[in-house]
Amino acid sequence: MHLVLVGISHRTAPVELRERIDFQARGLEVSLRALAQRAAVREAVVLSTCNRAELYGVSEDPNQGGSAFVDFITDFHKVDRQALQPHVYQVADLDVARHLFRVAAGLDSLVVGEPQILGQVKEAHSVAGANHVVGPFLNRLFHSSFAVGKRVRTETGLGSGAVSVSFAAVALAKKIFGDLKGRSVLVVGAGEMGKLTALHMKSQGVHQVTIVSRTMAHAARTAEAIGGASAAPWEELDPLMGSADIVITATGAVSPILTKAHIETVMRPRRNRPLFLIDIALPRDVEPAAGEIEQVFLYNIDDLQATVRENLARRASEVARAETIVGEEVDKFSVWLRSRGAIPTVVALRQRFDAVRRSELDRLASTLPADVRERVDDITRLVVEKLLLTPTEQLKTLHDAETIGLYSEALTRLFGLTSLQAQGADSPSQKSESASDAEQRSDRGDRRVEPFVRPQKR
Amino acid sequence: MNFIPLALYTFALLAYAWHFAQRQKTSAHAATTLLVAGVLAHTFVIGMQTMQAGQVPMTTPASAISATVWVLLLAYLYIEMTTDERAMGAFILPLAVALQSIPAFKPAIEDRAAVLQGPLFSVHVLSLLFAYASFALACVIGITYVLLFKEIKAKHLGFFYARLPSLQVLDSMNQRAIVIGWLFLTVGLFVGWIYATQTGYDPSVRAMSLHDPKILMAVLCWAVYSFEAFAARRLGWGGRRSAYLSALGFAIVLLNFVPISYFLTTSHNF
C-alpha cells in the first residue's frame, strides 16, 4: 500500500485555478463520496482551503492512484487536464507525510506559521472519518500531523506574533489591558480603515465602540455598519477620550488633530488610567510627542507595520527549528510505515491459529455442555492471544523490507499461511470479519482506526 | 540542613530561567517540580528545627529570612498554580536563592530568650514575615512591569513582550501584594508596640524606640507602602510609579533584614 497526494496550492497555481478547484464550495462530503467511487483509491481525505486543494489517499500503485486523483479533479471540477497538469504536484509515501506535516505546522502557508491551517487539517480528517473513507494509513498520517502541528507551535516561535496590522493592534491592546472584554473603544473618523479596525476590536469582545466624526451622519452610518456601535458628535471628543481605553484615529485631516497638550488635558481626570492610541491615519492624526506622556501608548501605522515585519522575521528565523521537528516526525512515521509491511503476515498467522482453535472447539462441541464450551472458548482464545503476543510484537518491530520478507517467508512455510496471507491483503471492505478483527488485534496502536467502507452505490 | 532547600531552589532557578528563555513545556514541569520539592524540603527543615528548639525558628535574623523565603515561595506557588503563569518564577527564584543562602551559610542556633514568648510575640513576628514576603513579590512583579512597560513604550516588542502577562495583570498583582503586605506590616508593628509596652522590664525591650535603626526603618517602610497604597488609589500612581515605589520599599526591607538586623540594631538582639 502507498500513500498518495495530489494537489495544488498558492505555490503552484494562480488564484483563478484555485477558485475553480474549490472542494469546500462543492461540499467536502459530496467530494468525498464522489472520490470514494474511484477504484484505485482505498482511503481518502480532501483538504480544501482558500490557498490549497489537496487529495490524500492510499493506493496499491502510487502512479495509478495519483492519476486517479488527477482524473477526479478534472472530472469533478470540469477542468481541462492539460491546463491543470502544470500546476499539480503529486507525491507518494514519506513525501506525503513530509508535505502534510509541513502543512499542519504552517510551514507551507502563505503567511508562515498561521494557526488556522491546523484546524482545517483536523476538520478535513474529521469529515473524512465521519464519511468512513479513512483507514489505518490516513488515520495514522493525520494524527501524526496534528502532533507535528502542536509540537511546532509549542516548541518554536513559528506561530508567535501578529502578522497583520489589525492583529498587531489587538495583540498590543491585550498586552496593555489583558482581557478586552469590558473595554471601550473610540474611533475618531468615519472612514473605512477605522471601521475595519473597530470591527476587529469588536470581534475580540470589547464592551463599547463609539464613532466620532466631524459629520454626524457619517459617524452614524459607520456605527450602523459596525453593528452595536454608537455615534457621537465631534464636540464630545474630549469627554469620550476621557472614558475610552483604546482610541483609534483615522481621519483625513492634514495636520494632527490630537496634540500632546490636548492629550495631557484628557489624561488628568483619568488619573493615569492607560490609554492606547492607535493612529492609522496618513498624514498622522496624533502628535508623536504625545507618546511621551506616562500611561499613553501611541502606535501609528508605521509602528504597527514594523511590528508585523519583526514578527515575520522572527517567524522566518524559527523555520529551521520547525523543519527539524518535521524531519524527526517523518522518521517516526517512516518506522511505523515500514512496520506495516509485516501486517498481512501477522493477520494470516492469527487467522491460522484461530482456525485451528475453532476447528478443535467445534469437534468437542457435542461432548461439552454449553457453559463449559463457553469457558473453554474463552480459555483457548486467551492462550492463543498470549502465544501470539511476542511474535506479533517482534514482527512489528522489523523496519527493513528484506528482514520482513525473510520472516514472512519463514512463517508462511512453517504454518502454511499462503492462502490466508492473500486473504489478509485484500481490501478492507472485502475482508472477512475474522480477518478484520485479527488486524485490529495485531495493530492495537491504531485504536481510532475506522474501517474503510465504500458507499454501497457502486 | 538548609543546604538541601537551597540546592533545590538553585536547580529550580535554572529550570525557570531556561523555561523563560525557551518556553518549553518539559522545562516548565521540571521547574515547578523542583520548586515544589524545594519547598517541601524547606518545610521539613523548618519542622526539624522546630522540634529541635521546641518552638518555630523565627527570632534570629537567619531563621527569619529562612521563614520569609518559605512564605514567599508558597505564595508564588499559589499564584503559579491558580494562573498557570510561570514567567514570574525566573524573577522570584534569584531573590529566594540569594536570601536562602544566608541561613544556609550562616546558620544560627535558635535559643529564644524568655521574654520572646506568648501569642503576641508570634503574631508580631509572623505578621512581619508575611508582610516582607508580600513586599518581595510586589517588588519582583514591579520589576517585570517596568521591563514590559519599557518595551511597549519603546515599540520594541521583543523578549519580555512575548513572555510576560499584560501590564494590567502585573499592575493589579502588584497592588494586591502591596495591600496585603501593608495590612500585615501594620498589624505586625502595632502588635509589636503593644508587646513592647507589656514587657518593658527587659533591657532590650526598653531600648526600643525610633532611635533603633531597625524600628526606624520598619516605620519608614510602613510610610513608603502607606503612601504607595494611598497614591495608587487617590492620585492615580499605579503602573510604573507604583512599581518603582515597590522596589524602593523592598530595598528598605532588605536593608532592615540583613545589615541592620546583623550589625546595627540596638534593641532587636535577644
XYZ file of C-alpha atoms in Angstrom:
728
model
C 0.000 0.000 0.000
C 1.211 3.500 -0.780
C 0.282 6.933 0.429
C -0.551 9.282 -2.426
C -1.049 13.036 -2.524
C -2.207 15.159 -5.420
C -2.854 18.852 -5.024
C -2.487 22.462 -5.970
C -1.620 25.361 -3.687
C -0.750 29.036 -3.668
C 2.804 27.985 -4.520
C 1.880 26.203 -7.756
C -1.424 27.533 -9.048
C -2.823 31.001 -9.797
C -5.829 32.202 -7.820
C -8.165 31.707 -10.822
C -7.407 27.987 -10.883
C -7.599 27.686 -7.091
C -11.027 29.309 -7.205
C -12.211 26.710 -9.706
C -10.831 23.751 -7.796
C -12.620 24.521 -4.561
C -13.861 21.351 -2.863
C -15.149 23.356 0.082
C -17.558 25.228 -2.181
C -18.881 21.987 -3.676
C -19.133 20.439 -0.233
C -16.490 18.154 1.301
C -18.918 15.295 1.854
C -20.097 15.355 -1.752
C -16.475 15.432 -2.921
C -15.509 12.514 -0.664
C -18.443 10.403 -1.780
C -17.564 11.027 -5.419
C -13.900 10.280 -4.760
C -14.683 7.016 -2.984
C -16.182 5.722 -6.246
C -12.716 5.623 -7.809
C -11.498 2.019 -7.742
C -7.788 2.877 -7.447
C -8.303 4.780 -4.204
C -8.694 2.933 -0.910
C -8.686 5.733 1.684
C -9.211 9.442 1.089
C -9.098 12.842 2.775
C -9.821 16.112 0.991
C -8.084 19.194 2.353
C -9.573 22.320 0.865
C -8.715 25.877 1.960
C -8.537 29.173 0.147
C -4.853 28.543 -0.577
C -4.819 24.823 -1.338
C -6.810 21.855 -2.622
C -5.218 18.518 -1.788
C -6.345 14.917 -2.059
C -4.709 12.391 0.260
C -5.243 8.724 -0.387
C -3.958 5.165 -0.202
C -3.415 3.131 -3.316
C -1.727 -0.111 -4.319
C 0.061 1.669 -7.142
C 1.111 5.271 -6.417
C 1.137 6.262 -10.086
C -2.257 4.752 -10.700
C -3.623 6.354 -7.516
C -2.162 9.745 -8.436
C -3.570 9.501 -11.919
C -6.994 8.622 -10.494
C -6.830 11.715 -8.280
C -5.960 13.970 -11.232
C -8.795 12.419 -13.254
C -11.132 13.013 -10.365
C -10.172 16.689 -10.121
C -10.641 17.267 -13.844
C -13.980 15.416 -13.902
C -15.364 16.820 -10.674
C -14.481 20.447 -11.399
C -14.739 20.249 -15.191
C -11.166 21.476 -15.645
C -9.087 20.770 -18.715
C -6.379 18.233 -17.811
C -3.766 19.997 -19.952
C -4.456 23.266 -18.159
C -4.332 21.625 -14.746
C -1.273 19.392 -15.140
C 1.479 22.064 -14.915
C 0.125 23.273 -11.566
C -0.403 19.932 -9.887
C 2.047 18.285 -7.524
C 1.944 14.557 -6.970
C 3.969 12.761 -4.285
C 3.942 9.365 -2.620
C 4.720 7.645 0.692
C 7.094 9.535 3.002
C 6.952 12.636 0.814
C 3.221 12.721 1.514
C 3.936 12.609 5.245
C 6.573 15.322 4.958
C 4.222 17.522 2.947
C 1.259 17.111 5.306
C 3.449 17.659 8.374
C 4.773 20.891 6.864
C 1.221 21.977 6.011
C -0.042 21.239 9.549
C 2.931 23.079 11.034
C 2.101 26.161 8.957
C 5.398 25.914 7.057
C 3.672 25.705 3.694
C 1.201 28.519 4.395
C 1.121 31.832 2.587
C 1.789 33.516 5.942
C 4.263 31.150 7.585
C 3.062 29.857 10.952
C -0.584 30.952 10.576
C -2.655 28.992 13.079
C -5.863 28.283 11.114
C -4.373 25.581 8.923
C -4.064 23.034 11.745
C -7.783 23.383 12.449
C -8.514 22.976 8.732
C -6.419 19.793 8.566
C -8.284 18.416 11.596
C -11.594 19.336 10.028
C -10.670 17.599 6.736
C -9.768 14.410 8.613
C -12.878 14.604 10.764
C -15.205 14.937 7.739
C -13.480 12.009 6.018
C -13.771 9.956 9.200
C -17.463 10.739 9.501
C -17.890 9.516 5.916
C -15.953 6.292 6.614
C -13.330 6.923 3.959
C -10.264 6.800 6.187
C -8.489 3.668 7.354
C -5.349 2.885 9.327
C -2.918 4.632 6.953
C -4.564 8.030 6.748
C -5.655 7.893 10.373
C -2.081 7.421 11.462
C -0.818 10.004 8.976
C -3.275 12.690 10.048
C -2.980 12.069 13.786
C 0.787 12.332 13.374
C 0.328 15.626 11.532
C -1.767 17.010 14.423
C 1.067 16.122 16.781
C 3.573 17.857 14.490
C 1.412 20.993 14.347
C 1.159 21.047 18.130
C 4.866 20.406 18.654
C 5.891 23.167 16.271
C 3.568 25.642 17.956
C 4.711 24.825 21.476
C 8.409 24.252 20.834
C 9.130 27.029 18.336
C 8.092 30.629 17.852
C 6.760 29.917 14.359
C 3.221 30.918 15.262
C 4.034 33.779 17.624
C 3.417 37.447 16.986
C 0.730 39.112 14.922
C 1.328 39.267 11.178
C -1.304 41.794 10.147
C -1.761 45.391 11.274
C -5.205 44.704 12.772
C -3.971 41.673 14.689
C -0.901 43.594 15.840
C -3.170 46.337 17.238
C -5.374 43.806 19.027
C -2.347 41.917 20.388
C -0.897 45.154 21.738
C -4.207 46.130 23.318
C -4.321 42.739 25.033
C -0.759 43.174 26.299
C -1.712 46.502 27.842
C -5.195 45.742 29.163
C -5.269 41.954 29.429
C -8.773 40.864 28.577
C -10.508 43.273 26.166
C -13.963 42.402 27.472
C -15.378 45.420 29.257
C -13.033 47.850 27.471
C -14.344 50.741 25.415
C -13.089 51.819 22.009
C -13.396 55.258 20.485
C -12.943 55.613 16.729
C -12.136 59.133 15.561
C -13.096 59.412 11.892
C -15.732 57.511 9.954
C -13.522 56.107 7.182
C -13.024 52.524 6.049
C -9.732 51.912 7.918
C -11.187 52.996 11.244
C -14.257 50.876 10.640
C -12.206 47.756 9.864
C -10.009 48.139 12.949
C -13.090 48.775 15.107
C -14.748 45.669 13.679
C -11.676 43.659 14.595
C -11.725 45.050 18.120
C -15.428 44.281 18.394
C -14.812 40.684 17.389
C -12.498 40.486 20.425
C -15.432 41.287 22.706
C -14.867 44.956 23.594
C -17.709 46.381 25.621
C -18.439 49.520 23.642
C -17.469 51.085 20.320
C -18.186 54.758 19.691
C -17.623 56.599 16.400
C -16.878 60.311 16.398
C -16.749 62.284 13.169
C -16.975 65.914 12.168
C -20.052 64.902 10.154
C -22.527 63.218 12.457
C -24.301 61.467 9.569
C -21.039 59.738 8.571
C -20.452 58.631 12.152
C -23.984 57.242 12.386
C -23.581 55.360 9.106
C -20.288 53.790 10.180
C -21.708 52.886 13.599
C -24.605 51.163 11.882
C -22.235 49.283 9.556
C -20.217 48.026 12.541
C -23.367 46.960 14.360
C -23.833 47.507 18.093
C -21.709 50.675 17.954
C -22.854 54.207 18.765
C -22.171 57.555 17.083
C -21.350 60.830 18.817
C -20.816 64.427 17.633
C -17.325 65.927 17.361
C -17.931 68.194 20.369
C -17.962 65.151 22.654
C -14.486 64.045 21.629
C -12.750 65.102 24.876
C -15.169 63.534 27.362
C -15.289 60.379 25.244
C -11.487 60.210 25.180
C -11.547 60.611 28.938
C -13.570 57.445 29.334
C -12.204 55.312 26.454
C -9.447 52.722 26.863
C -8.497 52.473 23.200
C -8.670 55.366 20.737
C -8.309 54.692 17.009
C -7.734 57.787 14.911
C -8.331 57.552 11.172
C -9.387 60.941 9.875
C -8.372 62.633 6.644
C -7.047 65.709 8.476
C -3.883 67.226 7.005
C -2.370 68.100 10.394
C -2.535 66.395 13.836
C -5.923 66.752 15.480
C -4.637 65.498 18.845
C -1.624 67.332 20.233
C 0.457 66.361 23.256
C -1.055 69.237 25.261
C -4.542 68.151 24.289
C -3.938 64.579 25.424
C -2.306 65.759 28.667
C -5.533 67.608 29.428
C -7.546 64.479 28.712
C -5.254 62.290 30.849
C -5.535 64.419 34.001
C -9.037 63.343 35.067
C -8.225 59.749 34.036
C -5.738 59.521 36.936
C -3.196 57.850 34.713
C -5.515 55.098 33.566
C -3.718 53.663 30.490
C -4.750 54.974 27.071
C -3.859 53.072 23.921
C -3.775 55.403 20.921
C -3.747 53.759 17.508
C -3.096 56.321 14.807
C -3.726 54.681 11.450
C -4.236 57.929 9.547
C -1.892 59.278 6.897
C -0.899 62.031 7.477
C -0.869 61.273 11.200
C -3.678 62.450 13.469
C -1.725 62.363 16.736
C 1.341 64.416 17.522
C 4.208 61.920 18.036
C 5.284 63.674 21.251
C 2.026 62.509 22.835
C 3.674 59.092 23.210
C 5.958 60.580 25.877
C 3.052 61.014 28.299
C 3.082 58.464 31.113
C 0.467 55.723 30.525
C -0.169 56.818 26.926
C 0.811 54.106 24.457
C 0.914 55.622 20.982
C 1.344 53.460 17.892
C 0.968 54.741 14.356
C 0.579 52.733 11.160
C 4.362 52.579 10.613
C 4.930 51.274 14.139
C 2.337 48.565 13.661
C 3.761 47.611 10.281
C 7.251 47.477 11.782
C 5.885 45.138 14.460
C 4.396 42.931 11.764
C 7.726 42.897 9.879
C 9.610 41.992 13.076
C 7.170 39.170 13.762
C 7.512 37.848 10.218
C 11.294 37.955 10.512
C 11.112 36.165 13.873
C 8.891 33.501 12.348
C 11.318 33.087 9.456
C 14.147 32.526 11.928
C 12.148 29.705 13.527
C 11.607 27.861 10.244
C 14.775 25.775 10.622
C 13.702 24.546 14.076
C 10.257 23.691 12.746
C 11.761 21.813 9.797
C 13.868 19.779 12.227
C 10.726 18.765 14.114
C 9.047 17.822 10.835
C 12.099 15.704 9.936
C 12.007 13.911 13.315
C 8.317 13.160 12.964
C 8.750 11.931 9.381
C 11.391 9.496 10.678
C 8.966 8.229 13.337
C 6.239 7.849 10.752
C 8.641 6.052 8.447
C 9.325 3.454 11.165
C 5.597 2.876 11.561
C 5.031 2.735 7.803
C 7.748 0.125 7.334
C 6.375 -1.961 10.187
C 3.088 -2.116 8.266
C 4.814 -4.494 5.820
C 4.523 -7.294 8.374
C 0.796 -6.771 8.994
C -0.508 -9.282 6.352
C 1.731 -11.985 7.872
C 0.567 -11.114 11.387
C -3.062 -11.250 10.255
C -2.550 -14.564 8.466
C -0.780 -16.055 11.471
C -3.578 -15.042 13.803
C -6.194 -16.385 11.431
C -4.297 -19.664 11.184
C -4.151 -20.103 14.961
C -7.766 -19.092 15.358
C -8.873 -21.526 12.636
C -7.122 -24.417 14.454
C -8.638 -23.353 17.745
C -12.147 -23.131 16.293
C -11.925 -26.460 14.493
C -10.879 -28.232 17.730
C -13.605 -26.440 19.618
C -16.224 -27.489 17.037
C -15.015 -31.086 17.269
C -15.619 -31.040 21.035
C -18.873 -29.109 20.827
C -21.180 -32.101 21.008
C -19.441 -33.531 24.083
C -19.426 -30.369 26.193
C -22.275 -28.607 27.977
C -22.951 -25.041 26.754
C -21.475 -23.247 29.782
C -18.304 -25.390 29.720
C -17.919 -24.822 25.991
C -18.129 -21.089 26.552
C -15.454 -21.317 29.210
C -13.175 -23.431 27.013
C -13.718 -20.926 24.189
C -12.553 -18.096 26.459
C -9.536 -20.000 27.755
C -8.345 -21.162 24.334
C -8.730 -17.652 22.900
C -6.641 -16.306 25.759
C -3.979 -18.979 25.225
C -3.748 -18.144 21.521
C -3.554 -14.413 22.281
C -0.722 -14.979 24.731
C 1.145 -17.303 22.415
C 0.966 -14.802 19.567
C 1.769 -11.704 21.581
C 5.567 -11.975 21.356
C 5.750 -12.975 17.662
C 3.353 -10.128 16.803
C 5.430 -7.572 18.671
C 8.639 -8.905 17.158
C 7.236 -8.727 13.630
C 6.031 -5.169 14.155
C 9.455 -4.003 15.279
C 11.049 -5.066 11.980
C 11.901 -1.998 9.936
C 13.541 -3.108 6.719
C 11.689 -4.772 3.898
C 14.310 -7.500 3.444
C 14.066 -8.780 7.022
C 10.281 -8.545 6.962
C 10.328 -10.616 3.766
C 12.573 -13.271 5.332
C 10.446 -13.560 8.456
C 7.231 -13.674 6.410
C 8.646 -16.362 4.176
C 9.701 -18.470 7.158
C 6.339 -18.117 8.903
C 4.459 -18.817 5.682
C 6.352 -22.070 5.194
C 6.190 -23.138 8.835
C 2.464 -22.552 9.220
C 1.253 -22.841 5.614
C -0.063 -19.288 5.534
C -0.034 -18.590 1.777
C -3.727 -18.671 1.094
C -4.569 -16.844 4.313
C -1.979 -14.162 3.640
C -3.583 -13.436 0.292
C -6.895 -13.091 2.063
C -5.332 -10.779 4.673
C -4.042 -8.481 1.938
C -7.477 -7.948 0.439
C -9.188 -4.630 0.508
C -10.564 -3.815 3.976
C -14.080 -3.706 2.622
C -13.805 -7.247 1.295
C -12.233 -8.769 4.379
C -13.958 -11.467 6.334
C -14.906 -10.346 9.819
C -12.266 -12.513 11.430
C -9.504 -11.072 9.244
C -10.568 -7.567 10.157
C -10.635 -8.494 13.829
C -7.209 -10.042 13.550
C -5.801 -6.908 12.001
C -7.357 -4.785 14.715
C -5.753 -7.013 17.341
C -2.417 -7.001 15.550
C -2.328 -3.220 15.418
C -3.624 -2.053 18.746
C -1.768 1.262 18.357
C -4.497 2.365 15.924
C -7.385 2.431 18.357
C -9.028 5.252 16.420
C -8.931 3.362 13.140
C -12.237 3.412 11.338
C -12.932 0.671 8.808
C -12.834 1.847 5.241
C -16.310 1.268 3.929
C -17.153 2.098 0.374
C -20.576 3.531 -0.259
C -22.978 0.815 -1.340
C -23.785 2.564 -4.614
C -21.128 1.169 -6.955
C 20.261 21.203 56.558
C 19.381 24.498 54.902
C 21.634 23.472 52.031
C 19.095 20.954 50.710
C 16.340 23.514 50.001
C 18.999 25.938 48.759
C 20.278 23.367 46.256
C 16.751 22.543 45.073
C 15.888 26.246 44.758
C 19.059 26.774 42.726
C 18.130 23.979 40.335
C 14.579 25.347 40.162
C 16.019 28.780 39.365
C 17.975 27.314 36.449
C 14.883 25.485 35.209
C 12.706 28.629 35.463
C 15.341 30.677 33.631
C 15.569 28.000 30.926
C 11.807 27.895 30.640
C 11.602 31.693 30.456
C 14.095 31.724 27.593
C 12.939 28.654 25.669
C 9.268 28.317 26.724
C 9.290 24.538 26.569
C 6.682 22.508 28.364
C 9.184 19.999 29.735
C 11.281 22.711 31.367
C 8.102 24.226 32.846
C 7.162 20.965 34.541
C 10.734 20.407 35.694
C 10.865 23.915 37.189
C 7.620 23.501 39.117
C 8.588 20.018 40.310
C 11.958 21.244 41.565
C 10.375 24.202 43.315
C 7.729 22.045 44.987
C 10.478 19.648 46.089
C 12.478 22.589 47.440
C 9.515 23.978 49.387
C 8.774 20.515 50.813
C 12.407 20.103 51.846
C 12.325 23.599 53.343
C 9.152 22.709 55.277
C 10.883 19.610 56.573
C 13.921 21.641 57.662
C 11.773 24.196 59.492
C 9.815 21.330 61.080
C 13.012 19.653 62.265
C 14.352 22.920 63.652
C 11.039 23.479 65.447
C 11.291 20.048 67.064
C 14.911 20.648 67.975
C 14.338 24.067 69.533
C 10.871 23.365 70.871
C 9.480 26.404 69.027
C 9.133 27.761 65.492
C 12.522 29.225 64.470
C 11.976 32.908 63.671
C 13.790 35.061 66.181
C 17.313 35.063 64.748
C 17.868 37.008 61.503
C 18.840 33.784 59.688
C 15.724 31.898 60.747
C 13.516 34.914 59.996
C 14.989 35.116 56.483
C 14.503 31.383 56.001
C 10.853 31.629 57.077
C 10.293 34.632 54.784
C 11.697 32.727 51.804
C 9.438 29.807 52.650
C 6.335 32.039 52.792
C 7.387 33.889 49.626
C 7.740 30.692 47.630
C 4.493 29.274 48.962
C 2.742 32.472 47.867
C 4.430 32.264 44.474
C 3.437 28.614 44.032
C -0.145 29.567 44.861
C -0.085 32.249 42.135
C 1.519 29.874 39.642
C -0.965 27.103 40.251
C -4.000 29.378 40.100
C -2.911 31.308 36.995
C -0.653 28.743 35.215
C 1.749 31.660 34.728
C 5.412 30.770 35.279
C 7.191 33.858 33.975
C 7.495 35.342 37.492
C 9.443 32.310 38.675
C 12.508 33.427 36.751
C 12.481 36.676 38.756
C 11.426 35.406 42.188
C 13.814 32.446 42.398
C 17.030 34.545 42.191
C 15.811 36.580 45.153
C 14.807 33.432 47.039
C 18.171 31.764 46.352
C 20.091 34.880 47.414
C 18.126 35.164 50.663
C 18.175 31.435 51.430
C 21.953 31.335 51.101
C 22.157 33.443 54.313
C 20.627 30.790 56.628
C 22.445 28.084 54.633
C 25.901 29.592 55.042
C 25.397 31.399 58.347
C 23.020 29.282 60.420
C 22.146 30.498 63.895
C 21.062 28.426 66.836
C 17.514 29.227 67.838
C 17.819 29.972 71.513
C 14.776 32.030 72.273
C 15.011 34.378 75.266
C 12.367 34.064 77.950
C 10.898 37.396 77.004
C 10.137 36.209 73.452
C 7.184 34.055 74.342
C 3.434 34.307 74.039
C 0.845 34.778 71.325
C 1.502 38.498 70.860
C 5.127 37.838 70.011
C 4.146 35.147 67.493
C 1.587 37.442 65.851
C 4.182 40.239 65.700
C 6.858 38.113 64.007
C 4.570 36.111 61.706
C 2.774 39.251 60.501
C 6.068 40.871 59.620
C 7.317 37.764 57.812
C 4.139 37.643 55.730
C 4.453 41.367 55.049
C 8.058 41.030 53.872
C 7.174 38.075 51.639
C 4.343 40.129 50.074
C 6.671 43.076 49.532
C 9.220 40.774 47.874
C 6.508 39.573 45.494
C 5.380 43.146 44.819
C 8.952 44.189 44.074
C 9.530 41.371 41.589
C 6.173 41.981 39.904
C 7.006 45.695 39.770
C 10.348 44.998 38.082
C 8.669 42.850 35.433
C 6.055 45.589 34.933
C 8.776 48.148 34.231
C 10.564 45.809 31.809
C 7.390 45.200 29.819
C 6.304 48.851 30.034
C 9.626 49.984 28.579
C 9.393 47.536 25.689
C 5.884 48.659 24.755
C 6.724 52.336 25.119
C 9.899 51.948 23.050
C 7.952 49.990 20.418
C 10.472 47.147 20.546
C 8.170 44.228 21.199
C 10.670 41.538 21.995
C 11.792 39.242 24.754
C 9.604 40.331 27.669
C 6.627 41.190 25.471
C 6.448 37.577 24.344
C 6.821 36.145 27.840
C 5.172 38.323 30.477
C 1.457 38.706 31.230
C -0.281 42.008 30.422
C 0.558 45.302 32.120
C -2.909 45.361 33.640
C -2.435 41.925 35.229
C 1.014 42.841 36.559
C -0.256 46.135 37.959
C -3.207 44.571 39.746
C -0.985 41.775 41.137
C 1.430 44.404 42.394
C -1.365 46.416 44.032
C -2.790 43.316 45.683
C 0.605 42.283 47.062
C 1.170 45.811 48.399
C -2.195 45.972 50.159
C -1.783 42.510 51.720
C 1.784 43.336 52.771
C 0.736 46.694 54.194
C -2.024 45.080 56.278
C 0.401 42.517 57.721
C 3.040 45.203 58.337
C 0.523 47.402 60.141
C -0.664 44.519 62.309
C 2.934 43.409 62.957
C 4.115 46.874 64.017
C 1.039 47.575 66.116
C 1.199 44.235 67.926
C 4.949 44.728 68.404
C 4.304 48.080 70.046
C 1.673 46.586 72.392
C 4.008 43.698 73.172
C 6.868 46.091 73.970
C 4.715 48.090 76.369
C 3.708 44.898 78.178
C 7.253 43.561 78.542
C 9.082 46.760 79.417
C 11.104 45.044 82.161
C 13.577 43.564 79.640
C 16.557 45.872 78.851
C 16.414 45.056 75.142
C 12.741 45.889 75.042
C 13.345 49.118 76.947
C 15.824 50.133 74.254
C 13.125 50.027 71.615
C 12.478 53.451 70.154
C 12.745 55.245 66.837
C 16.438 55.688 67.621
C 16.936 51.995 66.914
C 17.686 51.756 63.138
C 15.610 48.561 62.827
C 12.480 50.192 64.208
C 13.128 53.417 62.319
C 13.467 51.531 59.034
C 10.338 49.456 59.747
C 8.345 52.649 60.321
C 9.884 54.233 57.202
C 8.920 51.119 55.274
C 5.358 51.407 56.570
C 5.297 55.076 55.482
C 6.501 54.217 51.958
C 3.942 51.453 51.466
C 1.166 53.541 53.029
C 1.952 56.297 50.568
C 2.065 53.825 47.703
C -1.311 52.323 48.600
C -2.794 55.816 49.025
C -1.219 57.230 45.854
C -2.375 54.321 43.709
C -5.972 54.903 44.748
C -6.182 58.668 45.171
C -3.508 60.070 42.852
C -3.539 57.515 40.064
C 0.027 56.461 40.870
C -0.421 52.968 39.546
C 1.714 51.365 36.890
C 5.348 52.385 36.670
C 5.382 54.749 39.665
C 3.875 52.067 41.853
C 6.466 49.605 40.559
C 9.316 51.969 41.470
C 7.846 52.524 44.940
C 7.571 48.741 45.401
C 11.268 48.413 44.578
C 12.169 51.264 46.957
C 10.060 49.773 49.755
C 11.612 46.353 49.341
C 15.117 47.847 49.260
C 14.345 49.251 52.730
C 13.018 45.840 53.812
C 16.230 44.153 52.632
C 18.338 46.793 54.326
C 16.443 46.173 57.549
C 16.559 42.433 57.157
C 20.252 41.882 56.556
C 22.787 44.585 57.519
C 20.687 46.274 60.185
C 19.481 43.024 61.779
C 23.016 41.676 61.914
C 25.060 44.751 62.821
C 23.159 47.883 63.751
C 20.062 47.142 65.799
C 20.248 48.120 69.445
C 17.032 46.583 70.681
C 16.176 43.539 68.499
C 19.147 41.451 69.711
C 17.897 38.893 72.207
